[in-house]
PDB file of C-alpha atoms and ligand atoms in Angstrom:
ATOM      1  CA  UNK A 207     -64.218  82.503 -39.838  1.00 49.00           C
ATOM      2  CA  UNK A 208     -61.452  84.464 -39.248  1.00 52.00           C
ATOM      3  CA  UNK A 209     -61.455  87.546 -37.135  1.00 62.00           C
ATOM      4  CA  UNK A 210     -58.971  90.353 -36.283  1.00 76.00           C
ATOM      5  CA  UNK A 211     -58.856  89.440 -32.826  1.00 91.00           C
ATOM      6  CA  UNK A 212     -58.310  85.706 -33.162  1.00 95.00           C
ATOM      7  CA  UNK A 213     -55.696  84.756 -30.522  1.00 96.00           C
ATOM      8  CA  UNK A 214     -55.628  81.476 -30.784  1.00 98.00           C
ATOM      9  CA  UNK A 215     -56.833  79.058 -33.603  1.00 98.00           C
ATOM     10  CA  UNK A 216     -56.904  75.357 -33.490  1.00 98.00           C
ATOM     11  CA  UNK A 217     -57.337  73.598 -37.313  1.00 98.00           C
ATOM     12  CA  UNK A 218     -58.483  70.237 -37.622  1.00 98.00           C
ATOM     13  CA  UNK A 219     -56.586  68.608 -34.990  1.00 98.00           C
ATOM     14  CA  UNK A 220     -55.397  65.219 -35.387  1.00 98.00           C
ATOM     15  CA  UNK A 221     -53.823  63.797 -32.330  1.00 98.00           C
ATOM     16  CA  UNK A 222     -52.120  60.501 -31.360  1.00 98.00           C
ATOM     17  CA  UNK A 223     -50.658  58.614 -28.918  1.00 97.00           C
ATOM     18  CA  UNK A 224     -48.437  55.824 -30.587  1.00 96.00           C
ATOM     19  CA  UNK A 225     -51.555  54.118 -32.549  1.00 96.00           C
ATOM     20  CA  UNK A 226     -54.607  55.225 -30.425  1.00 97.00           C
ATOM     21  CA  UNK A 227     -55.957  57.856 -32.162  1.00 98.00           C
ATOM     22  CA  UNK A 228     -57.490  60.455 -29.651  1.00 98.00           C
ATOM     23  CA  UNK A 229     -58.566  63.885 -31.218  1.00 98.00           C
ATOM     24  CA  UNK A 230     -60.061  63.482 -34.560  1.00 98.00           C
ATOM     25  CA  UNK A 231     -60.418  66.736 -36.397  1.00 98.00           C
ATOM     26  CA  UNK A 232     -60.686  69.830 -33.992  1.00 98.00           C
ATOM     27  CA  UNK A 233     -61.267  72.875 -34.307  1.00 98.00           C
ATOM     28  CA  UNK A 234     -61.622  76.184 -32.478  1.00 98.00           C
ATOM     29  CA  UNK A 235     -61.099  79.902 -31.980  1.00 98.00           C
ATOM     30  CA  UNK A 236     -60.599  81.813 -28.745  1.00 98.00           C
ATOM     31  CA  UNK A 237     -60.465  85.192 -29.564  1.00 96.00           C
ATOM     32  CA  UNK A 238     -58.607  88.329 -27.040  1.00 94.00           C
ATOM     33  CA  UNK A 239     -59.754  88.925 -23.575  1.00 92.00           C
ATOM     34  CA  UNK A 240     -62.441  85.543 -24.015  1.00 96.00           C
ATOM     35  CA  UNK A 241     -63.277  82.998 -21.838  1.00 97.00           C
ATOM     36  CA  UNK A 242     -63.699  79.484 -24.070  1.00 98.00           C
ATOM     37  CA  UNK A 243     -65.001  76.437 -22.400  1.00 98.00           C
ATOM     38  CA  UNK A 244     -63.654  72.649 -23.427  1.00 98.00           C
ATOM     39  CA  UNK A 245     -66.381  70.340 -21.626  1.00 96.00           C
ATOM     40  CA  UNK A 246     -66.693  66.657 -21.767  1.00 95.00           C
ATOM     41  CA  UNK A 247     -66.411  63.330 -19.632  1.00 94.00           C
ATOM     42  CA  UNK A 248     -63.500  61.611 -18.908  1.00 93.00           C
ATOM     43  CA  UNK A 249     -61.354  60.185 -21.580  1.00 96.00           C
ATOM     44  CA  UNK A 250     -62.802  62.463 -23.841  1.00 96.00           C
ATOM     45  CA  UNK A 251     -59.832  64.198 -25.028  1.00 97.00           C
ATOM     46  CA  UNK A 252     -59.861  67.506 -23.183  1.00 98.00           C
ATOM     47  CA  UNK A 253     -55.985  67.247 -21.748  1.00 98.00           C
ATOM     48  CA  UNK A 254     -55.133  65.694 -25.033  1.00 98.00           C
ATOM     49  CA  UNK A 255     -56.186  69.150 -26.639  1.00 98.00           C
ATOM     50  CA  UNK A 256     -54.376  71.274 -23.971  1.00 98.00           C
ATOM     51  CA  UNK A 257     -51.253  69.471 -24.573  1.00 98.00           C
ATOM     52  CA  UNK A 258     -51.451  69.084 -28.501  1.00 98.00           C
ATOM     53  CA  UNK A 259     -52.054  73.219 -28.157  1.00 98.00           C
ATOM     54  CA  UNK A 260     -49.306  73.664 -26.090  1.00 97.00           C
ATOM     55  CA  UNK A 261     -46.461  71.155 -27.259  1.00 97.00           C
ATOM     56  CA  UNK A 262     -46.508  68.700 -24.876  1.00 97.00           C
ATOM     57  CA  UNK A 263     -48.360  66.237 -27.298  1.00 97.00           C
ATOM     58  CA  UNK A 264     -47.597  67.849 -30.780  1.00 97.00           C
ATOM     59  CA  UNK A 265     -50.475  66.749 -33.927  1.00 97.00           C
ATOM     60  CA  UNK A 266     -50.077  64.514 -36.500  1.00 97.00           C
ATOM     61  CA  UNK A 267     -52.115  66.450 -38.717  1.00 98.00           C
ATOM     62  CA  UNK A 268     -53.597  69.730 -38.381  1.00 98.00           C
ATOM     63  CA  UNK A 269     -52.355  73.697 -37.184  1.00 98.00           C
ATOM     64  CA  UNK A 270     -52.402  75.733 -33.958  1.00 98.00           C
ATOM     65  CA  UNK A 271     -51.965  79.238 -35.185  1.00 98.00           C
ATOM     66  CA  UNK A 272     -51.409  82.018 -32.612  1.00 97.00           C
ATOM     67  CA  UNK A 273     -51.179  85.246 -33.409  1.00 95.00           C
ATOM     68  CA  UNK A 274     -52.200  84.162 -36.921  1.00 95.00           C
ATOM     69  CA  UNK A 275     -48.631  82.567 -37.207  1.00 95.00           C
ATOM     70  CA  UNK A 276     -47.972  78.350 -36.906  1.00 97.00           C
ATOM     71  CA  UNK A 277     -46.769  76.942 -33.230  1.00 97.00           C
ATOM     72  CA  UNK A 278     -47.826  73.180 -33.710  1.00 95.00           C
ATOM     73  CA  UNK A 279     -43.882  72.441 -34.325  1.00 93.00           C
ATOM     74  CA  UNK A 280     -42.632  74.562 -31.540  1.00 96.00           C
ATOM     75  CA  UNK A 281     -41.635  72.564 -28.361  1.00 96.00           C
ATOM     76  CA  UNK A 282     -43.138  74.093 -25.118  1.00 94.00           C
ATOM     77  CA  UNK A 283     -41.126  76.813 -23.962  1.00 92.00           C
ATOM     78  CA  UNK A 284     -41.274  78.335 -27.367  1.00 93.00           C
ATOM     79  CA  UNK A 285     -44.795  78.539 -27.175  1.00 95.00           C
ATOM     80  CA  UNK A 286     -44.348  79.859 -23.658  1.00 93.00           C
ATOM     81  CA  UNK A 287     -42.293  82.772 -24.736  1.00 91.00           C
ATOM     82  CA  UNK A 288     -45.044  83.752 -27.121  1.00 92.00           C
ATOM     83  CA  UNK A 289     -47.294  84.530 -24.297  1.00 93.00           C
ATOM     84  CA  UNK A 290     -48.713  80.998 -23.712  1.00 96.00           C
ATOM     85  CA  UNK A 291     -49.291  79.579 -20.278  1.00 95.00           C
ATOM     86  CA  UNK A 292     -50.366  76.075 -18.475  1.00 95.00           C
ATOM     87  CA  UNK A 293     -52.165  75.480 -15.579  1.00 95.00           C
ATOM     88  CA  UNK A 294     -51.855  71.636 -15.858  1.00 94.00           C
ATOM     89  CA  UNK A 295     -54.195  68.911 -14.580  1.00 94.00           C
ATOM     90  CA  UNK A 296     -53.357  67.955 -11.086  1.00 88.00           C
ATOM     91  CA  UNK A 297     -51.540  71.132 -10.575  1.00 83.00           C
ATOM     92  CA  UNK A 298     -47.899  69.981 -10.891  1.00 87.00           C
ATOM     93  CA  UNK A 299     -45.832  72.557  -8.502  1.00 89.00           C
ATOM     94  CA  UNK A 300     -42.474  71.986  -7.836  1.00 91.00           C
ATOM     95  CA  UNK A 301     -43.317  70.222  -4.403  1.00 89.00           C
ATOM     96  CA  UNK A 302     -39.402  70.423  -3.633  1.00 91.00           C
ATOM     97  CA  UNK A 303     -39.067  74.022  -4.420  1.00 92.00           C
ATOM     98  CA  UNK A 304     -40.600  76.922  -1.797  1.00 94.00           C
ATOM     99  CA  UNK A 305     -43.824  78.438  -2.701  1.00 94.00           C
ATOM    100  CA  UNK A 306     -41.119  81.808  -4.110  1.00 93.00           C
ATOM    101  CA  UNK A 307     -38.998  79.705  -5.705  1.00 92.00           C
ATOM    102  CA  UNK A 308     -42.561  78.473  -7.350  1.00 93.00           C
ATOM    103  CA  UNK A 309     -43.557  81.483  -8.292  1.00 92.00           C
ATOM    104  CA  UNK A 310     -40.096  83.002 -10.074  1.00 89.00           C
ATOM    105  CA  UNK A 311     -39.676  79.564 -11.544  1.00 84.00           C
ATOM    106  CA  UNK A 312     -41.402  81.201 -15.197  1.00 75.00           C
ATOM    107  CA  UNK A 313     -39.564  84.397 -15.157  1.00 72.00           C
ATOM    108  CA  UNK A 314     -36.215  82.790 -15.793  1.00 66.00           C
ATOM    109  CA  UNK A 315     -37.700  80.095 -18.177  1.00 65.00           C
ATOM    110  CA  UNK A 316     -38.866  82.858 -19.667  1.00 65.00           C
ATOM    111  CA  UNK A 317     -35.482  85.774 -19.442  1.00 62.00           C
ATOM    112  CA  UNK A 318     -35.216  84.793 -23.478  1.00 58.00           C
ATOM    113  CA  UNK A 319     -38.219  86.202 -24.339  1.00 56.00           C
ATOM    114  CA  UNK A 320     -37.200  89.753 -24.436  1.00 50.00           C
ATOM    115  CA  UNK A 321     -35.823  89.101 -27.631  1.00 45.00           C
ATOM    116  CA  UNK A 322     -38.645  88.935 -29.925  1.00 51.00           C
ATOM    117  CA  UNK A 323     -40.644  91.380 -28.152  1.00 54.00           C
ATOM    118  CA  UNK A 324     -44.161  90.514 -27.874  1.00 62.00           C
ATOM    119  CA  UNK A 325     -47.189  93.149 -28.781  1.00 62.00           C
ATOM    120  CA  UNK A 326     -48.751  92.268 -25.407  1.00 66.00           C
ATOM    121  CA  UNK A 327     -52.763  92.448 -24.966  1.00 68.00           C
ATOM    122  CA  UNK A 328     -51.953  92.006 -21.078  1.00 69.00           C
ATOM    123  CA  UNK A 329     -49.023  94.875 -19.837  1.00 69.00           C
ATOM    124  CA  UNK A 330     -45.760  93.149 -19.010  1.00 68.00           C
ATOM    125  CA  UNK A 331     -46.181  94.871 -15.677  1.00 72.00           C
ATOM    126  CA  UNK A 332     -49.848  93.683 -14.744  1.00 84.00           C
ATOM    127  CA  UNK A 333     -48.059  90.612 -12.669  1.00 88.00           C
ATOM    128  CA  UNK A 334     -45.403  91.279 -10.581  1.00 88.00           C
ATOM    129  CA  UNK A 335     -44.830  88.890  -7.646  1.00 90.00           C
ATOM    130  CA  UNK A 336     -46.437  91.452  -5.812  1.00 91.00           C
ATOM    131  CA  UNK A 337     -49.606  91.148  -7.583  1.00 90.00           C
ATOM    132  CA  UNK A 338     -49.631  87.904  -7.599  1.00 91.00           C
ATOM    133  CA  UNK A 339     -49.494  87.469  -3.641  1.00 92.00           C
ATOM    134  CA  UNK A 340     -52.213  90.246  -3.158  1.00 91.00           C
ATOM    135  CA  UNK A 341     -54.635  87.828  -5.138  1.00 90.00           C
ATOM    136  CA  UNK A 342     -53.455  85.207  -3.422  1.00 91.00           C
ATOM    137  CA  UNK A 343     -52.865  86.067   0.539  1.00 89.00           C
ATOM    138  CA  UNK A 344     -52.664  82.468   1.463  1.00 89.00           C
ATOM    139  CA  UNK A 345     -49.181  82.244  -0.516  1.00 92.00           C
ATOM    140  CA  UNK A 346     -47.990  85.060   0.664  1.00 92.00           C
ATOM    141  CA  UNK A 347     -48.289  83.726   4.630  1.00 92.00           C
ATOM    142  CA  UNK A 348     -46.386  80.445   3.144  1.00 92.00           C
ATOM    143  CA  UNK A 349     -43.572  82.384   0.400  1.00 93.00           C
ATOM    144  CA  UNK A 350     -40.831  80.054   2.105  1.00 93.00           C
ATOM    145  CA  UNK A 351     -43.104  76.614   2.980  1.00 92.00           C
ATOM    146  CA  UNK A 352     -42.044  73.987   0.348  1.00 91.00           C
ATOM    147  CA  UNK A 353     -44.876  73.193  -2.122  1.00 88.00           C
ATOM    148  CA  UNK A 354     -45.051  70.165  -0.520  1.00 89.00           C
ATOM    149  CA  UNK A 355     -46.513  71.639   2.699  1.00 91.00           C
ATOM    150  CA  UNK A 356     -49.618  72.962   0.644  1.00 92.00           C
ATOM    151  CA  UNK A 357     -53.021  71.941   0.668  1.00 90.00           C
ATOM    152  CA  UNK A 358     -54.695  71.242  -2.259  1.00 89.00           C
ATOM    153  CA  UNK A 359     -56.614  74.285  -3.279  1.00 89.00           C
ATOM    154  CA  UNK A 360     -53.053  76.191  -1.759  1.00 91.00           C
ATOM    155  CA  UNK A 361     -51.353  74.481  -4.506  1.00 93.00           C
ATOM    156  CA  UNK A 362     -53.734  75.293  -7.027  1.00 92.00           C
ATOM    157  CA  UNK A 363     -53.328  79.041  -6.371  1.00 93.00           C
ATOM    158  CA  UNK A 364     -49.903  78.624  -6.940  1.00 94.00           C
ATOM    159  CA  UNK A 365     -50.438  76.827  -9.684  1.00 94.00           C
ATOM    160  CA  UNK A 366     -52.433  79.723 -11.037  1.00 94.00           C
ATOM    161  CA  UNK A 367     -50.276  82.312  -9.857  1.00 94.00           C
ATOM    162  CA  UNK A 368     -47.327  80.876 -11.803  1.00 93.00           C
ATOM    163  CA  UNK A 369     -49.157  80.841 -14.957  1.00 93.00           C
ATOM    164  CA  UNK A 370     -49.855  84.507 -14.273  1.00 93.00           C
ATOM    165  CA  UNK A 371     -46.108  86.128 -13.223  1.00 90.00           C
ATOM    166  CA  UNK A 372     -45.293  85.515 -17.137  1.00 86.00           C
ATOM    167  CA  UNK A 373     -48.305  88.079 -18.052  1.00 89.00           C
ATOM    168  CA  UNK A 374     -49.675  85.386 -20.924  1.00 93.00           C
ATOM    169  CA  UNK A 375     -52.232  86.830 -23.192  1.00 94.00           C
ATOM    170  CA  UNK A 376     -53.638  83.292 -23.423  1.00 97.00           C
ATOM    171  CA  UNK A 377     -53.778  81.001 -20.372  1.00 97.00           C
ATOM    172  CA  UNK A 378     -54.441  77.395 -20.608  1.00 98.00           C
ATOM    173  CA  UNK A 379     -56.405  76.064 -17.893  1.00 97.00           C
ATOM    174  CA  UNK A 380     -57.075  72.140 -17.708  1.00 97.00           C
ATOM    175  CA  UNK A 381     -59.596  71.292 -14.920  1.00 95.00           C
ATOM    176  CA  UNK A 382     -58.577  74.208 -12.371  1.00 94.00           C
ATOM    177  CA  UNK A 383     -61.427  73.103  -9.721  1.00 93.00           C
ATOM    178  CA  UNK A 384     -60.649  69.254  -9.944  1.00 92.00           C
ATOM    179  CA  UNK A 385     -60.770  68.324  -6.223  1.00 88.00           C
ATOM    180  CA  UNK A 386     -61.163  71.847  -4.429  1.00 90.00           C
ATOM    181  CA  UNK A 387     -63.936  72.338  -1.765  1.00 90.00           C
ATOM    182  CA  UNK A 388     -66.422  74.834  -2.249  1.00 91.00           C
ATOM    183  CA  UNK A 389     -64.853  77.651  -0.553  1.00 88.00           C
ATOM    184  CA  UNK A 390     -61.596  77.173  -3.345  1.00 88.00           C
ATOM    185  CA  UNK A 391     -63.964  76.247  -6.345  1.00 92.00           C
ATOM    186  CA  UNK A 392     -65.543  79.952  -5.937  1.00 92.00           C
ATOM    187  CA  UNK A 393     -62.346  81.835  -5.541  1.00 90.00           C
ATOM    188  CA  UNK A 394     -61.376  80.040  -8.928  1.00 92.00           C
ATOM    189  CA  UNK A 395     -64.212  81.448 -10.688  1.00 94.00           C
ATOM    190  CA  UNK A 396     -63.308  85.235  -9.368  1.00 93.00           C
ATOM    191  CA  UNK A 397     -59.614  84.724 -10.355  1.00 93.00           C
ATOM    192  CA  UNK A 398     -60.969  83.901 -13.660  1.00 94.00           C
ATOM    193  CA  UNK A 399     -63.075  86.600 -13.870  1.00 94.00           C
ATOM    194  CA  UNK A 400     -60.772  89.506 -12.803  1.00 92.00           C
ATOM    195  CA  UNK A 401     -57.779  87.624 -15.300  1.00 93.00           C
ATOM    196  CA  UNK A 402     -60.272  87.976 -17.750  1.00 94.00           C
ATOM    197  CA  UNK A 403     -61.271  91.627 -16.814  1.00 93.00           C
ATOM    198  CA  UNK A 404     -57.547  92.265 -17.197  1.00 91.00           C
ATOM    199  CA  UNK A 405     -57.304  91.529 -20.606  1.00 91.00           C
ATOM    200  CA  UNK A 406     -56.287  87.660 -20.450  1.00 94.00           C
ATOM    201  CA  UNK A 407     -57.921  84.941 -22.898  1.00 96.00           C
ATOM    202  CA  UNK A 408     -58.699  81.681 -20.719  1.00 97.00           C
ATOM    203  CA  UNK A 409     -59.056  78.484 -22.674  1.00 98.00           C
ATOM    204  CA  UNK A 410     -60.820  76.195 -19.693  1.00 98.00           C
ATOM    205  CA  UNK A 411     -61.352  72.482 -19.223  1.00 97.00           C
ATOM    206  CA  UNK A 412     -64.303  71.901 -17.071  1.00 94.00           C
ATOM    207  CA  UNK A 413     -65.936  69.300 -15.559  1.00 89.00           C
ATOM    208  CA  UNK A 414     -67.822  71.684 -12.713  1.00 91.00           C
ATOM    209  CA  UNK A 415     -70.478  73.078 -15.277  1.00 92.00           C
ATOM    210  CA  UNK A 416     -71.977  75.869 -13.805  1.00 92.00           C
ATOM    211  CA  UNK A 417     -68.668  77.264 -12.970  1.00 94.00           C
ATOM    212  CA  UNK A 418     -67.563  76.769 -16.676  1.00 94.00           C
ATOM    213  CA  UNK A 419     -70.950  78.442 -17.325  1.00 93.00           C
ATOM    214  CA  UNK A 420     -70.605  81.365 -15.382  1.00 93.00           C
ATOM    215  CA  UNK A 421     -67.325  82.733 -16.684  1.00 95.00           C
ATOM    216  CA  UNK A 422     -67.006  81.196 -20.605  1.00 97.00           C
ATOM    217  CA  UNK A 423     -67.993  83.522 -23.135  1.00 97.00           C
ATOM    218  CA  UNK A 424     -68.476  80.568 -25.818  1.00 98.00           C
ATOM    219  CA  UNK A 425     -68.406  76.270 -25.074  1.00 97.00           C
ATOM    220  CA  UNK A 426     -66.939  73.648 -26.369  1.00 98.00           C
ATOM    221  CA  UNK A 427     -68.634  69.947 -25.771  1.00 97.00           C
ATOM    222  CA  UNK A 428     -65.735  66.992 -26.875  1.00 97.00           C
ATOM    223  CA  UNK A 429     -66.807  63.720 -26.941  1.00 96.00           C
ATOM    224  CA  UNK A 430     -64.225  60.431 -28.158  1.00 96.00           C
ATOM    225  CA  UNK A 431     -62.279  63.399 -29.841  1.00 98.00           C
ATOM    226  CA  UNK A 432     -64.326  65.412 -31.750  1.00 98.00           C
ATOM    227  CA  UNK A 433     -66.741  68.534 -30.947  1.00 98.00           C
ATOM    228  CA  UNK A 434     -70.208  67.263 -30.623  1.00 96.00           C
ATOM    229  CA  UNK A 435     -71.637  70.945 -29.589  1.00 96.00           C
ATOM    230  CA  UNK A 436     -70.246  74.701 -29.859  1.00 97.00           C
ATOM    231  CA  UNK A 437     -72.119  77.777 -28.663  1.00 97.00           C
ATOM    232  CA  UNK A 438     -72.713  80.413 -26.144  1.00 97.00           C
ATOM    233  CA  UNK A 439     -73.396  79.137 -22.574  1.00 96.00           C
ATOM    234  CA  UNK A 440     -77.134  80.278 -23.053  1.00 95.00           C
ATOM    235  CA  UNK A 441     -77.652  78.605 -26.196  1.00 95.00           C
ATOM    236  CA  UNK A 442     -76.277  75.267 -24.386  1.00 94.00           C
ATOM    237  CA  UNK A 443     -78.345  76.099 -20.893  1.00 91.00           C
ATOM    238  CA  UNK A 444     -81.436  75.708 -23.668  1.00 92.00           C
ATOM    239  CA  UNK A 445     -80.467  72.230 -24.827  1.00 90.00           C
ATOM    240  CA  UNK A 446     -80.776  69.880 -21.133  1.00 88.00           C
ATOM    241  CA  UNK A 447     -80.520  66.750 -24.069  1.00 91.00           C
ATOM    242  CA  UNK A 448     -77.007  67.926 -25.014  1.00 91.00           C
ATOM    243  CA  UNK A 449     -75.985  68.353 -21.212  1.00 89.00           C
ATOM    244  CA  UNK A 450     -77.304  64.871 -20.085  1.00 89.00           C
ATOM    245  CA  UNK A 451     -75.937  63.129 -23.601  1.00 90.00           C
ATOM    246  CA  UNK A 452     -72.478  64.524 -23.056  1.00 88.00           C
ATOM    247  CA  UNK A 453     -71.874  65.554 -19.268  1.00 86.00           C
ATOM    248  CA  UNK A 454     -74.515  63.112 -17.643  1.00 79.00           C
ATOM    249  CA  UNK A 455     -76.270  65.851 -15.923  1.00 71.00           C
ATOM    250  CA  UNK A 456     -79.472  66.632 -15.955  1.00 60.00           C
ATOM    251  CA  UNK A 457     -79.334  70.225 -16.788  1.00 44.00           C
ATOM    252  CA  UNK A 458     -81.487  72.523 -13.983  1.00 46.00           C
ATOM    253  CA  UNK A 459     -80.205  71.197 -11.383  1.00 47.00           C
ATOM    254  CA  UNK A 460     -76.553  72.486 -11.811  1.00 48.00           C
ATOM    255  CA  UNK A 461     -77.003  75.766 -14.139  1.00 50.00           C
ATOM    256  CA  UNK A 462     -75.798  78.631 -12.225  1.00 49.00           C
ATOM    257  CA  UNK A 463     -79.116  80.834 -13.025  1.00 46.00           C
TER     258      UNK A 463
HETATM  259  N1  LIG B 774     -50.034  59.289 -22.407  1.00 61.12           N
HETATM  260  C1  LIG B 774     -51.022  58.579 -22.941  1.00 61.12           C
HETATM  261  N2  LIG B 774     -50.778  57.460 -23.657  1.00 61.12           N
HETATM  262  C2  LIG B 774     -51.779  56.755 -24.216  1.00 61.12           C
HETATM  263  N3  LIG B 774     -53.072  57.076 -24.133  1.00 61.12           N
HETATM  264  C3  LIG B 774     -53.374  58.194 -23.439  1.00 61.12           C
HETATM  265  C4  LIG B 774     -52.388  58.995 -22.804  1.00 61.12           C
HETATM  266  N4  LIG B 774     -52.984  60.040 -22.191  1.00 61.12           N
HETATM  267  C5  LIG B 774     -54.309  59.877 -22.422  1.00 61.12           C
HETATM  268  N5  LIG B 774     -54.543  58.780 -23.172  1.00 61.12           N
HETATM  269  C6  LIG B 774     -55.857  58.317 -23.650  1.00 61.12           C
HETATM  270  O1  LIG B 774     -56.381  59.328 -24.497  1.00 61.12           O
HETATM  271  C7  LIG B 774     -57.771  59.481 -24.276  1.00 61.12           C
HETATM  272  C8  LIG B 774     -58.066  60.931 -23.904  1.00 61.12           C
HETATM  273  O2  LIG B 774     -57.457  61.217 -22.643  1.00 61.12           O
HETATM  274  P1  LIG B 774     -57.453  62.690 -22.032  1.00 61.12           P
HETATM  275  O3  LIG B 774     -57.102  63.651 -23.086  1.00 61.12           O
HETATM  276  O4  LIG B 774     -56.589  62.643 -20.825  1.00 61.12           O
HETATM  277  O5  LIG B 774     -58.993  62.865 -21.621  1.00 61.12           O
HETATM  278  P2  LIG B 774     -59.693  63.899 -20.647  1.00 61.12           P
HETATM  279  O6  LIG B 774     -58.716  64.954 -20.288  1.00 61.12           O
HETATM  280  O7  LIG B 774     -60.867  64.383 -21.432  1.00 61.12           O
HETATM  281  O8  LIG B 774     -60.128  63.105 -19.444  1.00 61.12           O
HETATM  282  C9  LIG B 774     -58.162  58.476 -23.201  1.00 61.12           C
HETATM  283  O9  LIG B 774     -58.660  57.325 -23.831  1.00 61.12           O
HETATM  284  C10 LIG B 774     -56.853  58.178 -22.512  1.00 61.12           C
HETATM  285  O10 LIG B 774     -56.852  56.879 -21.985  1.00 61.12           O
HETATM  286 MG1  LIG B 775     -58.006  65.589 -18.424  1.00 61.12          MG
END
């Protein structure tokens, strides 16, 4: 199916790492301004997809189309210029660098950009540093403590609020809650809602499934590399077999309604 407001699209996906073969024929959409949902345990494949989507671990076989045109052979910061951004697993700041020197880091990857001029979804303007640090008040209290002096859900705002200062239309999320208390986990789930309100696509891997439920317009389940489930977060919510099959939950206990 292909729609006018198809962002990104992911075509039979065929990923490897030397001779372990990993994702084995995906596919998806994630059309403008949506929230899509990659779930699945472990090992599944989920950061495999995020990285195959954005470069890091290019297919063997297969296309990522954004913006209707092919990326799968671009390397990273290509894909980055095109309005792309990662929020890796495990956060990855620049633990030498100050939480500023964090934050600017994407705007001067980025200074080629302006070349080929983007038609933006999201207004260049929506994310100035200033923005950024009203969203986030903890970073602004720490602009000149090195990453380093963070604490764990600290970094992940930053890690967040870097993906944001290069206004992507599409913003890759892999596991965003991993390791955050409570307190973090929620604020997560608001960021992603108001980035979403804004305009922003979010493609999300999840393992916390009621906040994945709460804020994904449409789900993904992967399992050893392929899709085993695709729908709307009600139509999963009605099929507990699917959750406990594929996440190991049973499914009332943790559904956000
Ligand atoms: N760099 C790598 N080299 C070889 N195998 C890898 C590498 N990264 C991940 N894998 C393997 O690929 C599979 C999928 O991993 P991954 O995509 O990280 O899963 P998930 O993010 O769902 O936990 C796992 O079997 C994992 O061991
Ligand atoms: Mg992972």
């Amino acid at each position: 199916m292909d729609r006018s407001d198809t962002l990104l699209a992911v075509k039979e996906l065929h990923t490897y790492y030397g001779d372990s073969y990993v994702l084995q024929g995906v596919s998806l959409e994630v059309h403008r301004g949506q929230v899509v949902a990659i779930l699945g345990r472990n090992g599944m494949g989920k950061t495999t997809l995020i990285r195959s989507i954005f470069g890091l671990t290019p297919p063997r076989q297969g296309e990522v189309l954004y913006r209707g045109k092919p990326i799968h052979a671009l390397p990273p910061y290509r894909i980055a210029q095109q309005g792309v951004s990662l929020v890796p697993q495990g956060r990855r700041i620049f633990k030498n660098l100050s939480v500023k020197e964090n934050l600017l880091l994407p705007t001067s990857v980025l200074a080629g950009a302006t070349k080929t001029p983007r038609q933006d979804y999201v207004a260049s303007s929506t994310w100035t540093l200033d923005a950024v640090l009203a969203e986030f008040p903890n970073l602004r209290e720490r602009l000149g403590n090195g990453g380093n002096e963070l604490s764990g859900g600290e970094q992940q705002m930053l890690a967040i609020g870097r993906a944001l200062v290069s206004n992507p239309d599409l913003i890759l999320m892999d596991e965003p809650s991993e390791g955050l208390s409570p307190l973090f986990v929620n604020h997560v789930g608001e960021i992603m809602s108001r980035v979403k309100s804004l305009g922003h696509a979010i493609l999300l891997v999840e393992q916390n499934l009621a906040l994945a439920l709460k804020v994904a317009d449409y789900v993904y389940i992967i399992s050893s590399g392929r899709f085993v489930f695709s729908g709307t977060p009600d139509e999963l919510s009605r099929q507990p077999e699917i959750l406990n099959e594929h996440l190991g939950v049973s499914g009332a206990k943790t559904l956000p309604h």
